[in-house]
Short mmCIF file of C-alpha atoms and ligand atoms in Angstrom, two decimals:
data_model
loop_
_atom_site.label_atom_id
_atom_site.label_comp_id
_atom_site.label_asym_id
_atom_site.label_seq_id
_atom_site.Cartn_x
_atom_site.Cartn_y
_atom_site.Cartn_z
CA UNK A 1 0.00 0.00 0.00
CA UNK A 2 1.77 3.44 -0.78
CA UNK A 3 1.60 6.05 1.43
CA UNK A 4 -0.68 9.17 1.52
CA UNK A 5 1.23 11.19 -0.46
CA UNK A 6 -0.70 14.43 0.16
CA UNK A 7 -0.69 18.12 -2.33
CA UNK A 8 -1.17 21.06 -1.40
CA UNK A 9 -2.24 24.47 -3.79
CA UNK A 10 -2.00 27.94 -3.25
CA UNK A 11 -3.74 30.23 -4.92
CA UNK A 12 -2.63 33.00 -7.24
CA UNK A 13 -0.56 30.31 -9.68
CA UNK A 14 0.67 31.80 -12.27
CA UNK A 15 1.72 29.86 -15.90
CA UNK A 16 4.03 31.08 -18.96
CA UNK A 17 6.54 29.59 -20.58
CA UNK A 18 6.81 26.25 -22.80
CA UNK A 19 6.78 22.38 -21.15
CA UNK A 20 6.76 18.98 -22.82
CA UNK A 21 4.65 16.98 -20.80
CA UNK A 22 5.65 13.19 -20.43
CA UNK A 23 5.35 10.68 -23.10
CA UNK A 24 1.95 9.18 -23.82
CA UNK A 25 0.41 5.97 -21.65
CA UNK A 26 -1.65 4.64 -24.37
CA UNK A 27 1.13 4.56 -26.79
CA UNK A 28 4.12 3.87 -24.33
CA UNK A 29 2.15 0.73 -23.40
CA UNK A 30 1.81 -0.59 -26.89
CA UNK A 31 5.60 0.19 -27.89
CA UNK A 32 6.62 -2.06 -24.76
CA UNK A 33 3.80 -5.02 -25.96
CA UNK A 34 4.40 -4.67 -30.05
CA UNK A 35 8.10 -4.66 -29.26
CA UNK A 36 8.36 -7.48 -27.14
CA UNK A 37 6.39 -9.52 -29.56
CA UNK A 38 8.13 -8.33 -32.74
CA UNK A 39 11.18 -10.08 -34.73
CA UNK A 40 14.37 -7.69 -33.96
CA UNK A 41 14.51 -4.54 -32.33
CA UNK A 42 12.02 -1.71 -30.97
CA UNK A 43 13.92 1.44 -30.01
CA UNK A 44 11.68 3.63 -28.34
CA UNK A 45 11.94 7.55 -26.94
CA UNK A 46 9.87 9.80 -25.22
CA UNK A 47 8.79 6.44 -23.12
CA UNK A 48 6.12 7.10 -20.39
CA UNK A 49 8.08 5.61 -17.12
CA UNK A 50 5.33 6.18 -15.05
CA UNK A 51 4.22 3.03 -12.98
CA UNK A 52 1.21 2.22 -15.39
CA UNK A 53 3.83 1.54 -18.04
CA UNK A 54 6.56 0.16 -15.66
CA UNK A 55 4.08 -2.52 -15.02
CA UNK A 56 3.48 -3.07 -18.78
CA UNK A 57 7.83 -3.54 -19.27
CA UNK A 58 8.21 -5.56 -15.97
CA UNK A 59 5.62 -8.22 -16.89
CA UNK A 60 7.45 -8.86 -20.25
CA UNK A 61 10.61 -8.95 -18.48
CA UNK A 62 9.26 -11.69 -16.38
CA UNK A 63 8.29 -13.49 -19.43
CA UNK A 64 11.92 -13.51 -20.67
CA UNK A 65 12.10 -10.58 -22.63
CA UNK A 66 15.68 -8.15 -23.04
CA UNK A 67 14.38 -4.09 -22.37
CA UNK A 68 17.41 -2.08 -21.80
CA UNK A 69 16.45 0.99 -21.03
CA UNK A 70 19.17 3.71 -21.33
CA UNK A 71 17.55 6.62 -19.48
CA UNK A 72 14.32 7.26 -18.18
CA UNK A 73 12.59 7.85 -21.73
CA UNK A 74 14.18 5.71 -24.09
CA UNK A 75 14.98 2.22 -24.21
CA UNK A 76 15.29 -0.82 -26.35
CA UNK A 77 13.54 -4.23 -26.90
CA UNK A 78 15.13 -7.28 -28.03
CA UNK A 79 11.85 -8.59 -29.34
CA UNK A 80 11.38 -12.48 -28.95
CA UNK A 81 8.52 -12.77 -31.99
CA UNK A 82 5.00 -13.67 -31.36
CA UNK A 83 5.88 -17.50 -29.76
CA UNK A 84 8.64 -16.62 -27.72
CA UNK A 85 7.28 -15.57 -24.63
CA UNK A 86 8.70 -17.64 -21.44
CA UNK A 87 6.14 -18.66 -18.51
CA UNK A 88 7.04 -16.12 -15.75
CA UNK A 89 7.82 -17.32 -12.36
CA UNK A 90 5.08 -15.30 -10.39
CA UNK A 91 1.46 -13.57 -11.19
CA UNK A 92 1.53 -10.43 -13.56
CA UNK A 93 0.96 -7.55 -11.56
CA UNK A 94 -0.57 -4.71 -13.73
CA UNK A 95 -0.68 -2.26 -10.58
CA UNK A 96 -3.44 0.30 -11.51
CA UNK A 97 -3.15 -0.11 -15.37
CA UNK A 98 -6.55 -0.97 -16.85
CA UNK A 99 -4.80 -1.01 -19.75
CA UNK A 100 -2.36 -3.36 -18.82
CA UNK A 101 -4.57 -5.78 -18.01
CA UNK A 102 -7.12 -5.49 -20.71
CA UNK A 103 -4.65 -5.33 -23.51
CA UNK A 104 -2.42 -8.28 -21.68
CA UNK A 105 -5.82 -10.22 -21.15
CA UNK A 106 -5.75 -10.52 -25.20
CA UNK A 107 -2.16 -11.23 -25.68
CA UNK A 108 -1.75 -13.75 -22.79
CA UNK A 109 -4.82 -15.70 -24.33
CA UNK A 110 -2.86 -16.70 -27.27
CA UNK A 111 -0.01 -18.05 -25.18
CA UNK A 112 0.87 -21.72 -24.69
CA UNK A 113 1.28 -21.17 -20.62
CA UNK A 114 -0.88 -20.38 -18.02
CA UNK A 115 -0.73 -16.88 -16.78
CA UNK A 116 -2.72 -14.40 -13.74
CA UNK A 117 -2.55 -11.13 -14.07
CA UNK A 118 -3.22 -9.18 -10.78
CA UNK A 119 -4.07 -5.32 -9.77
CA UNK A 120 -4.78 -3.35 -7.16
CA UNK A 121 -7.04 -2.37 -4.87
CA UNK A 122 -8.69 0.01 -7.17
CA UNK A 123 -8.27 -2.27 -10.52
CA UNK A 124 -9.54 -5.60 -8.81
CA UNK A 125 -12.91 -3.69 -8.56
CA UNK A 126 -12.65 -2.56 -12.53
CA UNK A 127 -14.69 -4.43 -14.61
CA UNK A 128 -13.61 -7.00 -16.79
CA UNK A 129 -16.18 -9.11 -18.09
CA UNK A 130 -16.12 -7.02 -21.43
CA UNK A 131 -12.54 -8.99 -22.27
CA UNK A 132 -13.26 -12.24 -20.79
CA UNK A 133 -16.54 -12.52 -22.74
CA UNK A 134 -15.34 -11.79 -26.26
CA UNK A 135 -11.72 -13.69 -25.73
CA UNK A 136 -14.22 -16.26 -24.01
CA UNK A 137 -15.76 -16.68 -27.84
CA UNK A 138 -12.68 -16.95 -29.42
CA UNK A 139 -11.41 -20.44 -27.41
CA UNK A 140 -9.70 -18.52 -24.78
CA UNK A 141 -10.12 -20.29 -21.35
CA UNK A 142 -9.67 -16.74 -19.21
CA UNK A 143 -11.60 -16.22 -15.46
CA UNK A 144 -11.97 -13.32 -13.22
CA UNK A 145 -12.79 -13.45 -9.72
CA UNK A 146 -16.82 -13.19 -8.68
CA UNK A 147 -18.05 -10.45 -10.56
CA UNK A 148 -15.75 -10.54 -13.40
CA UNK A 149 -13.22 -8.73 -11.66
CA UNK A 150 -9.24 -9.62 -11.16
CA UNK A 151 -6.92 -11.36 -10.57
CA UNK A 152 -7.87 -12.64 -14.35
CA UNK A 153 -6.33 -16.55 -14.96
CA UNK A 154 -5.48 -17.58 -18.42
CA UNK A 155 -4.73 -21.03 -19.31
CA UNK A 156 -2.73 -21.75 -22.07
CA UNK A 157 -4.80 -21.91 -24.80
CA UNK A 158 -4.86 -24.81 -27.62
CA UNK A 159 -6.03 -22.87 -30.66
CA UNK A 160 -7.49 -19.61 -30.79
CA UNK A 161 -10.82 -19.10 -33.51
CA UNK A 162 -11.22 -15.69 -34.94
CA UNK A 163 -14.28 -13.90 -34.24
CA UNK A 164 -16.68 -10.83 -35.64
CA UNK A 165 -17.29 -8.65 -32.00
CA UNK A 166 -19.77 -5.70 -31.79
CA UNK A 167 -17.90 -3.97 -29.26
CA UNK A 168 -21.27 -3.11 -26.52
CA UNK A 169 -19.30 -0.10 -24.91
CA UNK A 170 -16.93 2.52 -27.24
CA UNK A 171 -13.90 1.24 -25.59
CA UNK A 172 -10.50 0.77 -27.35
CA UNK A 173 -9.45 -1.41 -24.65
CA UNK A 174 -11.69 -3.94 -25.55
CA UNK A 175 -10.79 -3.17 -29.39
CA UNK A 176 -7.73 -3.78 -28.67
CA UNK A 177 -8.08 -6.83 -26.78
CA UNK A 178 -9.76 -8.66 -29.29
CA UNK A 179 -7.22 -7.30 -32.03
CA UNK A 180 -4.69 -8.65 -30.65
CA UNK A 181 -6.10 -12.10 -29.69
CA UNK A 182 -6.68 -12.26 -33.00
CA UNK A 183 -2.98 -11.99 -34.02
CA UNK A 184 -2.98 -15.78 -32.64
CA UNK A 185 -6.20 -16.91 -34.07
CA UNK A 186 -7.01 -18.52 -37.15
CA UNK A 187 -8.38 -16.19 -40.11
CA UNK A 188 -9.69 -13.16 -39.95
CA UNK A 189 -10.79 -11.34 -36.70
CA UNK A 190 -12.83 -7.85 -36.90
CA UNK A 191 -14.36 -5.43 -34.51
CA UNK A 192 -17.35 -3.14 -34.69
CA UNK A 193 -17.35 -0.23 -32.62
CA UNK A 194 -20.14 2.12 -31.62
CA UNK A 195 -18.14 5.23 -31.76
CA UNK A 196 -14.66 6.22 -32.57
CA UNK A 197 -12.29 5.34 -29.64
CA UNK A 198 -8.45 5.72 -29.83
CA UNK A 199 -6.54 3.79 -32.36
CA UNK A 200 -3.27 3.80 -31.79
CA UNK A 201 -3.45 -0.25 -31.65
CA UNK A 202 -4.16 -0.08 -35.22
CA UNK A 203 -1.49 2.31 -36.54
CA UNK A 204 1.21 0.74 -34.31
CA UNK A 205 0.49 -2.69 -35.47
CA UNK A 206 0.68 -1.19 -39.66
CA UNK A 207 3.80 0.48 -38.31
CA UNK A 208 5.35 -2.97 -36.94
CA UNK A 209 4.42 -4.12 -40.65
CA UNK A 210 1.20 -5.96 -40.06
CA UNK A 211 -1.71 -5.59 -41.90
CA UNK A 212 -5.04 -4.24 -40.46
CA UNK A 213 -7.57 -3.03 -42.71
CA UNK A 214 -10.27 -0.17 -41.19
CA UNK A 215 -13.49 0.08 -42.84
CA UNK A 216 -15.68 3.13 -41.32
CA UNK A 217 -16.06 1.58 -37.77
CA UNK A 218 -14.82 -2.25 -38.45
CA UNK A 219 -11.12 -3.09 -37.89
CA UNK A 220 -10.19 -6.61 -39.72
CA UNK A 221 -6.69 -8.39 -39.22
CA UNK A 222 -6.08 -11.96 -39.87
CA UNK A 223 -3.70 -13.94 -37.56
CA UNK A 224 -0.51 -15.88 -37.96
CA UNK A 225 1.50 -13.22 -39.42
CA UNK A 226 5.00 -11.07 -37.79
CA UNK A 227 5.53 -7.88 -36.63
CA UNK A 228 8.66 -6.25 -37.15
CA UNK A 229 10.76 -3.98 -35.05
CA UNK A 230 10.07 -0.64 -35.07
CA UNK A 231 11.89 2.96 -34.45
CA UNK A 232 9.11 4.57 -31.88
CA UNK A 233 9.09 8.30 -30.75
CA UNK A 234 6.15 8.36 -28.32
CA UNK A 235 4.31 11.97 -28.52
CA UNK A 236 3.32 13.68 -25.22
CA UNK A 237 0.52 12.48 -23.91
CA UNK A 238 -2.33 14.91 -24.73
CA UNK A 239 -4.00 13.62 -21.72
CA UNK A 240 -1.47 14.91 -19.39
CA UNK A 241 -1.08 18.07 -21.55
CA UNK A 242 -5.06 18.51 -21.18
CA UNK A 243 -4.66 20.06 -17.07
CA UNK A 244 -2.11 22.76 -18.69
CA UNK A 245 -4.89 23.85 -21.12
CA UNK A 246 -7.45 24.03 -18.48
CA UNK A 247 -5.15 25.44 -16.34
CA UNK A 248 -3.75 28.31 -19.10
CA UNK A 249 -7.35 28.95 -19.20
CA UNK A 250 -9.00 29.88 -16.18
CA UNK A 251 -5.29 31.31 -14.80
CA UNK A 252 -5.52 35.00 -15.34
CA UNK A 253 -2.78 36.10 -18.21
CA UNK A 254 -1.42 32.60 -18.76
CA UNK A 255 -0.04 31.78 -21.95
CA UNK A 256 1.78 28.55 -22.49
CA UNK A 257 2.93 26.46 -25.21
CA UNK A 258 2.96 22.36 -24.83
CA UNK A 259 5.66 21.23 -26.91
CA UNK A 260 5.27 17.83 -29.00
CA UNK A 261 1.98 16.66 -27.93
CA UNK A 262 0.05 13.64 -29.73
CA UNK A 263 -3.32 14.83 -31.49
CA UNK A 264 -4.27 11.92 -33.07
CA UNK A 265 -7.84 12.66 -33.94
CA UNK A 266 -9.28 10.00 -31.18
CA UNK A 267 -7.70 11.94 -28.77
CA UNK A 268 -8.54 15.75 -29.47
CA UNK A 269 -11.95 16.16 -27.97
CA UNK A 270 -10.57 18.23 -25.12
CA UNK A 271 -9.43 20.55 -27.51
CA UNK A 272 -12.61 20.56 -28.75
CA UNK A 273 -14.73 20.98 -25.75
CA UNK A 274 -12.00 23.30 -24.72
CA UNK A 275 -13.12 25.33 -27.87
CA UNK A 276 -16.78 25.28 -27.27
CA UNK A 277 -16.71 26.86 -24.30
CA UNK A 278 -14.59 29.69 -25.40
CA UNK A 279 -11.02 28.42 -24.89
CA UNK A 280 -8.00 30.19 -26.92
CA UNK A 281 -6.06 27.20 -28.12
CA UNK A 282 -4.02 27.36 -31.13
CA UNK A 283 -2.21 24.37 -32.47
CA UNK A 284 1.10 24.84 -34.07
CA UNK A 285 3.89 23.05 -35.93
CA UNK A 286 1.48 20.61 -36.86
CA UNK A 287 3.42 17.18 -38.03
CA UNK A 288 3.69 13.48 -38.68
CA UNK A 289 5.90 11.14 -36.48
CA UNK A 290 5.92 7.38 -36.66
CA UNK A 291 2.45 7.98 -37.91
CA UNK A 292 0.89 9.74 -35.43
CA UNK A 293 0.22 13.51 -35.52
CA UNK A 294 2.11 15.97 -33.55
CA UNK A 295 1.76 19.59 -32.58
CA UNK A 296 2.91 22.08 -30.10
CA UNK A 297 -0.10 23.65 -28.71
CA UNK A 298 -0.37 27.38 -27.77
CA UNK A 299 -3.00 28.25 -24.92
CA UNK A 300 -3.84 31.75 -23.54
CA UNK A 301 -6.31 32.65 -21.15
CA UNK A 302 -9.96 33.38 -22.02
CA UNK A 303 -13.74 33.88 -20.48
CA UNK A 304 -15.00 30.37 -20.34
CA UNK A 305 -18.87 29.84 -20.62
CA UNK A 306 -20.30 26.72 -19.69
CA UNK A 307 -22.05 24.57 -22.51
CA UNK A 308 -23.40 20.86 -23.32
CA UNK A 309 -20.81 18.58 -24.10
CA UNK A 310 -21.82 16.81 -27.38
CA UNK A 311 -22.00 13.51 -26.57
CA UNK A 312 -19.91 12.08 -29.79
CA UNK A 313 -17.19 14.11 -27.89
CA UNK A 314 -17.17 11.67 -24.90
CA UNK A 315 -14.98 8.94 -26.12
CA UNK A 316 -12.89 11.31 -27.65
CA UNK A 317 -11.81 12.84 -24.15
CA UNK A 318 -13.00 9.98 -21.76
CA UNK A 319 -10.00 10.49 -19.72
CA UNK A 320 -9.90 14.19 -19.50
CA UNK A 321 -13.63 14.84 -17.80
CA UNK A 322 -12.28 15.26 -14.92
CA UNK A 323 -10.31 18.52 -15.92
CA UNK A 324 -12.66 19.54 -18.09
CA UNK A 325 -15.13 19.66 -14.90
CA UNK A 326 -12.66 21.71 -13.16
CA UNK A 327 -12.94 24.07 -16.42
CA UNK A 328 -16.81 24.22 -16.19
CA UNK A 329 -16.60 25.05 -12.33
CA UNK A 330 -14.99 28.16 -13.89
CA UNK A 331 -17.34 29.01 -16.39
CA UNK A 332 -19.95 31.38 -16.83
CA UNK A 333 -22.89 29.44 -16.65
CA UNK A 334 -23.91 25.83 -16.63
CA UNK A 335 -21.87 23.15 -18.13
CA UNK A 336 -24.40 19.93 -18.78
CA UNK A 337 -22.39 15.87 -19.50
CA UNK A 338 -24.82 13.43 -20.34
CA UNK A 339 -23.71 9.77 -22.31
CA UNK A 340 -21.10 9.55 -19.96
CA UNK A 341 -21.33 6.31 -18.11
CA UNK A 342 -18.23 5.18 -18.63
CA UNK A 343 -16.75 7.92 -16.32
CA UNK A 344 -17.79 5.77 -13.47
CA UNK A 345 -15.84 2.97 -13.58
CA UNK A 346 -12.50 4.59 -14.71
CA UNK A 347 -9.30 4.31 -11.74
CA UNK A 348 -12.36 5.77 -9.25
CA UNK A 349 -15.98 7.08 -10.09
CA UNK A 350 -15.35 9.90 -11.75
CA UNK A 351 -18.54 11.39 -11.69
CA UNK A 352 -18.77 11.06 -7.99
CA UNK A 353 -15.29 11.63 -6.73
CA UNK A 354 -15.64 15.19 -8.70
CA UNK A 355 -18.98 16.04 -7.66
CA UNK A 356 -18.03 15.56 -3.63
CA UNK A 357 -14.69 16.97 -4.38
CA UNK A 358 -16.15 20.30 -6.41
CA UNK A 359 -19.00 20.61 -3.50
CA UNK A 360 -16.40 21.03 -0.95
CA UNK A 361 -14.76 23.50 -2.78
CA UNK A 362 -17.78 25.67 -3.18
CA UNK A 363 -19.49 24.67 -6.83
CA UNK A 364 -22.83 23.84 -7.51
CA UNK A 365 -22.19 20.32 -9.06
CA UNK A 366 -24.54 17.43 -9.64
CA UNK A 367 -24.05 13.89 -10.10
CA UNK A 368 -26.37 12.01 -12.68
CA UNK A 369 -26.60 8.55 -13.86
CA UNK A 370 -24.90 9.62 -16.80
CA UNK A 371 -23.07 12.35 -16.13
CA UNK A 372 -22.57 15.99 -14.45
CA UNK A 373 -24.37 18.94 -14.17
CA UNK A 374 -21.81 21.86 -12.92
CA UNK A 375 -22.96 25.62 -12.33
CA UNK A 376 -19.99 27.66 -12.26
CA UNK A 377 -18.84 30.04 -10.00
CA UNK A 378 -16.43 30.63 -7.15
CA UNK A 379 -13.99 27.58 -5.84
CA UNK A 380 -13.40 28.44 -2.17
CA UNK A 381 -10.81 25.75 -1.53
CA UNK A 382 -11.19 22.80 1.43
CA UNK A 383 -9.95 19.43 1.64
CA UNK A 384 -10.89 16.82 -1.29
CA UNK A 385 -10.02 12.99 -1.64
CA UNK A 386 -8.31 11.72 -5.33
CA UNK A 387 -9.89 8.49 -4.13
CA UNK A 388 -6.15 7.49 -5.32
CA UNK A 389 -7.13 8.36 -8.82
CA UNK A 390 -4.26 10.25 -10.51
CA UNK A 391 -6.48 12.26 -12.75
CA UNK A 392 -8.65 13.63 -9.55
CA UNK A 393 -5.86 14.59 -8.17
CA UNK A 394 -4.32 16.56 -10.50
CA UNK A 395 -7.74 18.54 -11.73
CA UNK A 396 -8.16 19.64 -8.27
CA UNK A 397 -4.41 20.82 -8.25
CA UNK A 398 -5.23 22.96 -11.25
CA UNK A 399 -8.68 24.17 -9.05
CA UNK A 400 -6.07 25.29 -6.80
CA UNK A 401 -4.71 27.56 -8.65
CA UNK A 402 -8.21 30.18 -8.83
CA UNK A 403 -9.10 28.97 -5.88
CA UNK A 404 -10.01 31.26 -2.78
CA UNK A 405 -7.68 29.51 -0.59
CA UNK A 406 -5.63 26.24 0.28
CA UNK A 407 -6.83 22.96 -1.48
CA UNK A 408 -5.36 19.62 -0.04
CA UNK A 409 -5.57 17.06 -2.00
CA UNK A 410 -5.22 13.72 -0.48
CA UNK A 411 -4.37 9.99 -1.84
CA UNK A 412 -1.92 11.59 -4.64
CA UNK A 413 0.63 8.88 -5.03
CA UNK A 414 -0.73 7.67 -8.06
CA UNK A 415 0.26 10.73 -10.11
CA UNK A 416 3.23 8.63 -10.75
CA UNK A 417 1.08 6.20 -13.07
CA UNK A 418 1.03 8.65 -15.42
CA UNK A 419 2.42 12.05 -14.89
CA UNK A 420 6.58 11.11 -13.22
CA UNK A 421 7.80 14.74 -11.58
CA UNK A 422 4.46 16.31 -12.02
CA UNK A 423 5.11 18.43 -8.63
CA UNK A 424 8.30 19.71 -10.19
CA UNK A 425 6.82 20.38 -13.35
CA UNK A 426 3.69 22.25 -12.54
CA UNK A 427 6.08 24.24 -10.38
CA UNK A 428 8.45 24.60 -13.19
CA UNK A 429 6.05 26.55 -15.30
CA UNK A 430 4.14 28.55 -12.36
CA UNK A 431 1.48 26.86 -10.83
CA UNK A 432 1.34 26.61 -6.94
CA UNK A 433 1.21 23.49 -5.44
CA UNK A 434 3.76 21.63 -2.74
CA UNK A 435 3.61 18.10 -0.83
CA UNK A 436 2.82 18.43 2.50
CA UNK A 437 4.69 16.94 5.08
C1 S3P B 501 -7.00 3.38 -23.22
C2 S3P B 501 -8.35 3.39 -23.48
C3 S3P B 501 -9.33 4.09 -22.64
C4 S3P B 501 -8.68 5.09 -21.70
C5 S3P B 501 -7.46 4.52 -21.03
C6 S3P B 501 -6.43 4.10 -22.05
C7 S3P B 501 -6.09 2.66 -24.12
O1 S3P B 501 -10.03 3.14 -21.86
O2 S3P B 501 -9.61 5.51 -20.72
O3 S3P B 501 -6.88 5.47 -20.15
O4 S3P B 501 -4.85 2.88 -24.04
O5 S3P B 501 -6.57 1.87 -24.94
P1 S3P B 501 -11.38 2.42 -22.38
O6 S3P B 501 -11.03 1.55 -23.50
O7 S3P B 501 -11.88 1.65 -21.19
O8 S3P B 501 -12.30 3.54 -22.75
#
C-alpha cells in the first residue's frame, strides 16, 4: 500500500513559458507489448516511465524478454517474436493499469502457458467481463474473480478461432483486446465499434508491418502473421497536456505552449470541448511522427462559458472529464455531460469523486446517472479525496490555482502512473502546489 502522499495548492498560480509533458500511456504501453512480440529490435523515446507503463515492461521482463532501457525515456527491446514468450515465475501484476490488463488479457490468451494477471485495490474492482466474454468466444479459457473482476487466470490456450465482435461499450481497450487475440487466431478477426475510440493499436500494429484493414467503424486483421521492429518516438501524452490547457485557461494572463503533444484525432476532444466553451487554443507546428500527428499547442487565457458537451465528444476525451469539470466550475454558466457512463468505472468514479470533491470546494455540481451537471462560479478551496485516482488529483491541483484559498488534495501517489515529476513540473512553469509533510 503506498503512502498518503498528500498536495497542497495555493492560490494565485501563475503559468508562462513552454513544457513537454511526459510521453503518452496509451502509446508507451503498446511500444513495450508490439516490441516485445516483434522479430528484432524496438527502439523507443519519449517512453512514459510512469508506474502504469513500468508494469506493462516488468511483466514482459518476467516473461523472458531483453528491455534495456538507457535513461528514463528511451529504451530498447530485443523482441522475442509472437511465440517466444517464457512462462514467468510469479502472477503479472498490472498495478493500476486498466490497460495493462485489458490489452495483456488478449495477448496472454494466445499463449501456450498459463498466466494471472493481478491489480490493485482500485483495478480488482474494474470491470472486466467485457474482455473475458469476447476472448471467451474466441477459445480462450480466461476467469476473473466473482463479478468478473481480477486477478484474471489464463490457461494456455490450444487454438485460438477468430471472431466478428460488436464492441457493446466505445472502448478501445476492448478493441484492442480482441485485435490482438486475434494476431494468434485462425483467419480473420474484426471489430465493430459504436463510436470512434483511440486507435493507436491499429497504426502501431501497420507500423510494426502488419496488416489491419479499417473500414468506417470495423477493424479486420487476420492472424498468424510477424511484426517487425520498429523505431518509436512516443508523442506527449495529450492527456497529461489537457490540465495545462485548463489550467492556461481559467489562470488569469497565462499563456503557455505544450511542446510535442500527440493529437491523433481520437484523442482531441478536449481541444474541442476546450473550444466550445470559449477556450483560446491554437495548435502549431502541426506534423507526422511514426504515424501519429504531432503539434505544439499554444493556450492563452480566455472567459470560459459553460455549454453541453456533445455527446460524440465523450470517447474522444473519456479520460480528460475530470479537468474539463474543473474548467466548467470556472465558467460562466452551466456546463451539462450526459452519455457519460463510462466515467464511473475509470481508476475511481469519476462522476462522484468530482462532484463531492467540487462541492467542498464551493461549486454547484450534480451527479447524474450519466453524467454531471456543474454551475460555475467561485472555488473556495477545502480538503478533497483523489480516491487514489491520478487524474482527480491533478484537476483539483489545477482548481487550486483560482481557488479562494488552500486545497489539499489527499491519496496523490498515483500521479506517478502517469504524470513522473508532475510536482516539479507544474512548479516549473508557475502553478502553486507543494507536498505536505
Ligand atoms: C485506453 C483506453 C481508454 C482510456 C485509457 C487508455 C487505451 O479506456 O480511458 O486510459 O490505451 O486503450 P477504455 O477503453 O476503457 O475507454
Amino acid at each position: 500500500m503506498s503512502k498518503n502522499i498528500r498536495y497542497i495548492t495555493q492560490a494565485n498560480g501563475t503559468l508562462t513559458g513552454t513544457l513537454r509533458v511526459p510521453g503518452d500511456k496509451s502509446i508507451s504501453h503498446r511500444s513495450i507489448m508490439l516490441g516485445s512480440l516483434a522479430e528484432g529490435e524496438t527502439k523507443v523515446s519519449g517512453f512514459l516511465n510512469g508506474e502504469d507503463c513500468l508494469a506493462t515492461l516488468n511483466a514482459f521482463r518476467s516473461m523472458g524478454v531483453k528491455i534495456t532501457e538507457h535513461d528514463a525515456t528511451s529504451l530498447t527491446i530485443t523482441g522475442v517474436g509472437l511465440h517466444g514468450l517464457k512462462p514467468a515465475e510469479h502472477d503479472l501484476d498490472m498495478g493500476n493499469s486498466g490497460t495493462s490488463m485489458r490489452l495483456m488479457s488478449g495477448l496472454m490468451s494466445g499463449q501456450s502457458f498459463d498466466v494471472t494477471l493481478t491489480g490493485d485495490r482500485s483495478l480488482s474492482t474494474r470491470p472486466m467481463a467485457r474482455v473475458i466474454l469476447p476472448l471467451t468466444q474466441m477459445n480462450a479459457d480466461i476467469s476473473g474473480d466473482e463479478g468478473d473482476t481480477p486477478p484474471l487466470t489464463i490457461k494456455g490456450s490450444t487454438q485460438l478461432k477468430s471472431i466478428h465482435y460488436d464492441l457493446p461499450v466505445a472502448s478501445a481497450q476492448v478493441k484492442s483486446a480482441v485485435l490482438l487475440a486475434g494476431l494468434y487466431a485462425k483467419g480473420e478477426t474484426s471489430v465493430t465499434e459504436p463510436a470512434p475510440t483511440r486507435d493507436h493499436t491499429e497504426r502501431m500494429l501497420r507500423g510494426f508491418g502488419y496488416d489491419v484493414i479499417t473500414e468506417g467503424s470495423t477493424m479486420r486483421l487476420s492472424g498468424k502473421g510477424q511484426l517487425t521492429g520498429q523505431m518509436i518516438d512516443v508523442p506527449a501524452d495529450i492527456s497529461s497536456a489537457a490540465f495545462f490547457m485548463v489550467a492556461a485557461s481559467i489562470i488569469p494572463h497565462a499563456d503557455i505552449t505544450l511542446q510535442h503533444v500527440g493529437v491523433n484525432p481520437t484523442r482531441t476532444g478536449v481541444i474541442d470541448i476546450l473550444t466550445l466553451m470559449g477556450a483560446n487554443i491554437r495548435l502549431e507546428n502541426e506534423r507526422e511522427i511514426g504515424g501519429e500527428p504531432v503539434a505544439d499547442i499554444r493556450i492563452q487565457s480566455a472567459a470560459l462559458k459553460g455549454i453541453d458537451i456533445p455527446e460524440n465528444l465523450v470517447p474522444l476525451a473519456i479520460d480528460e472529464f475530470p479537468v474539463i469539470f474543473i474548467a466548467a466550475a470556472c465558467a460562466k454558466g452551466m456546463t451539462t455531460l450526459t452519455g457519460a457512463e463510462e466515467l464511473r468505472v475509470k481508476e475511481s468514479d469519476r462522476i462522484q469523486v468530482m462532484a463531492d470533491g467540487l462541492v467542498t470546494c464551493g461549486i454547484d455540481a450534480k451527479s447524474t446517472q450519466d453524467g454531471i451537471i456543474i454551475q460555475g462560479g467561485t472555488l473556495t478551496g477545502g480538503e478533497v479525496d483523489s480516491h487514489g485516482d491520478h487524474r482527480i488529483a491533478m484537476s483539483f491541483v489545477i482548481a487550486g490555482q483560482v481557488a479562494q484559498e488552500s486545497i489539499v488534495i489527499n491519496d496523490c501517489a498515483n500521479v506517478n502512473t502517469s504524470f513522473p515529476n508532475f510536482v516539479d513540473s507544474a512548479s516549473g512553469v508557475g502553478l502553486k502546489l507543494k507536498i505536505m509533510d
